[in-house]
XYZ file of C-alpha atoms in Angstrom:
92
model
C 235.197 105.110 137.604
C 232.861 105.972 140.737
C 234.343 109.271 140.995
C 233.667 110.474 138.132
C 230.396 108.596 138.436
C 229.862 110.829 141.475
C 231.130 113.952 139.821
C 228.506 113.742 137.236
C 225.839 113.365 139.937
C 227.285 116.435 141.713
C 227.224 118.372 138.414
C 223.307 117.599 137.323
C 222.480 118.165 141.394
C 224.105 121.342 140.743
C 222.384 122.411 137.772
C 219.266 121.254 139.194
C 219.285 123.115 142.128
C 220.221 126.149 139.942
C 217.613 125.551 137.478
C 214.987 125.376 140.627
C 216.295 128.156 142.106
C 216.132 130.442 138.686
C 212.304 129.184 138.480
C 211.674 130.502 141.863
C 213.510 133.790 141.201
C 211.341 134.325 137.610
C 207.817 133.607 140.168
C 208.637 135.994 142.684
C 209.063 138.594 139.856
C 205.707 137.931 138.675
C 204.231 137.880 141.883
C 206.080 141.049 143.080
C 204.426 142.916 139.487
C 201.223 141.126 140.187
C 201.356 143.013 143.681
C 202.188 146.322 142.396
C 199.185 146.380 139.765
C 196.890 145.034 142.121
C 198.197 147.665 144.522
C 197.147 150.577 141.815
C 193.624 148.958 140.940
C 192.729 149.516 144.678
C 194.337 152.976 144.598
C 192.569 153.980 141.337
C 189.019 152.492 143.186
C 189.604 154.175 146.184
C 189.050 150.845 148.021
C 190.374 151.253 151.549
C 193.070 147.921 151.644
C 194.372 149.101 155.245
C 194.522 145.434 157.042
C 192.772 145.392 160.679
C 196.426 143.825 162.255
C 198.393 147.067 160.339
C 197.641 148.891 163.625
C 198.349 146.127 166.618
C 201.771 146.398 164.363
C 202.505 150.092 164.116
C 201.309 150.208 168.225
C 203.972 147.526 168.870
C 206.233 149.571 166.327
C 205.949 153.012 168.504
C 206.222 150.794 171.961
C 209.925 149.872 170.859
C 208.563 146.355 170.288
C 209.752 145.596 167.136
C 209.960 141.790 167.247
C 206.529 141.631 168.758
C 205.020 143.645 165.708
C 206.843 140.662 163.124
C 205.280 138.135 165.169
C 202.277 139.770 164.601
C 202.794 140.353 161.337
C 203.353 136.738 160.393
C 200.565 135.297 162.134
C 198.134 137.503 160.364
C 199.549 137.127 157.073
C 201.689 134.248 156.981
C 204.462 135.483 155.679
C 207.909 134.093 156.809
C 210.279 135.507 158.957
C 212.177 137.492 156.315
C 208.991 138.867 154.421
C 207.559 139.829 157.916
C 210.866 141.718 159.325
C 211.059 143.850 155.711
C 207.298 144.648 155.962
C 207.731 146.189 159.410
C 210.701 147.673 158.582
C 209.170 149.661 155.707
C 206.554 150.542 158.153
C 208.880 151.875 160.797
C-alpha cells in the first residue's frame, strides 16, 4: 500500500512540475512578443533605445573579453547568466 501511495505522489509531483513548467513556457512567449512590438513602436518613433552599458560591452567584445562583457551585461540588466551570454553573442 505505501508504494503505490508514493507512486501517486510521484505522478501528481510530476504533472505538477509539468503543468508549472508549461505556464512558464506560455509567459516567456508573451513576453518575447511583448518585446518584439515594443521593439517596433521605438523603431516606428525613431526613439534612440541604444542602452549606455551596450558600448562598455561591445569594447569588452572587440578586446577578446567575452566573459567580461556578460558580466557586464548582467549587472546592468539583470538578466541571468543564460539571457546575458545569448545577448552578447548576438552582439558579437
Amino acid at each position: 500500500m505505501d508504494i503505490l501511495g508514493y507512486s501517486l505522489a510521484a505522478l501528481f509531483l510530476i504533472v505538477g512540475v509539468g503543468s508549472v513548467e508549461s505556464r512558464i513556457s506560455r509567459a516567456d512567449k508573451r513576453v518575447a512578443r511583448v518585446e518584439r512590438k515594443l521593439d517596433l513602436i521605438i523603431e516606428h518613433l525613431g526613439i534612440d533605445a541604444s542602452e549606455p552599458w551596450n558600448d562598455e560591452v561591445a569594447a569588452l567584445l572587440r578586446d577578446g573579453k567575452k566573459i567580461q562583457a556578460i558580466k557586464v551585461y548582467r549587472e546592468a540588466t539583470g538578466a541571468d547568466l543564460r539571457e546575458a551570454k545569448e545577448a552578447v553573442d548576438r552582439l558579437a
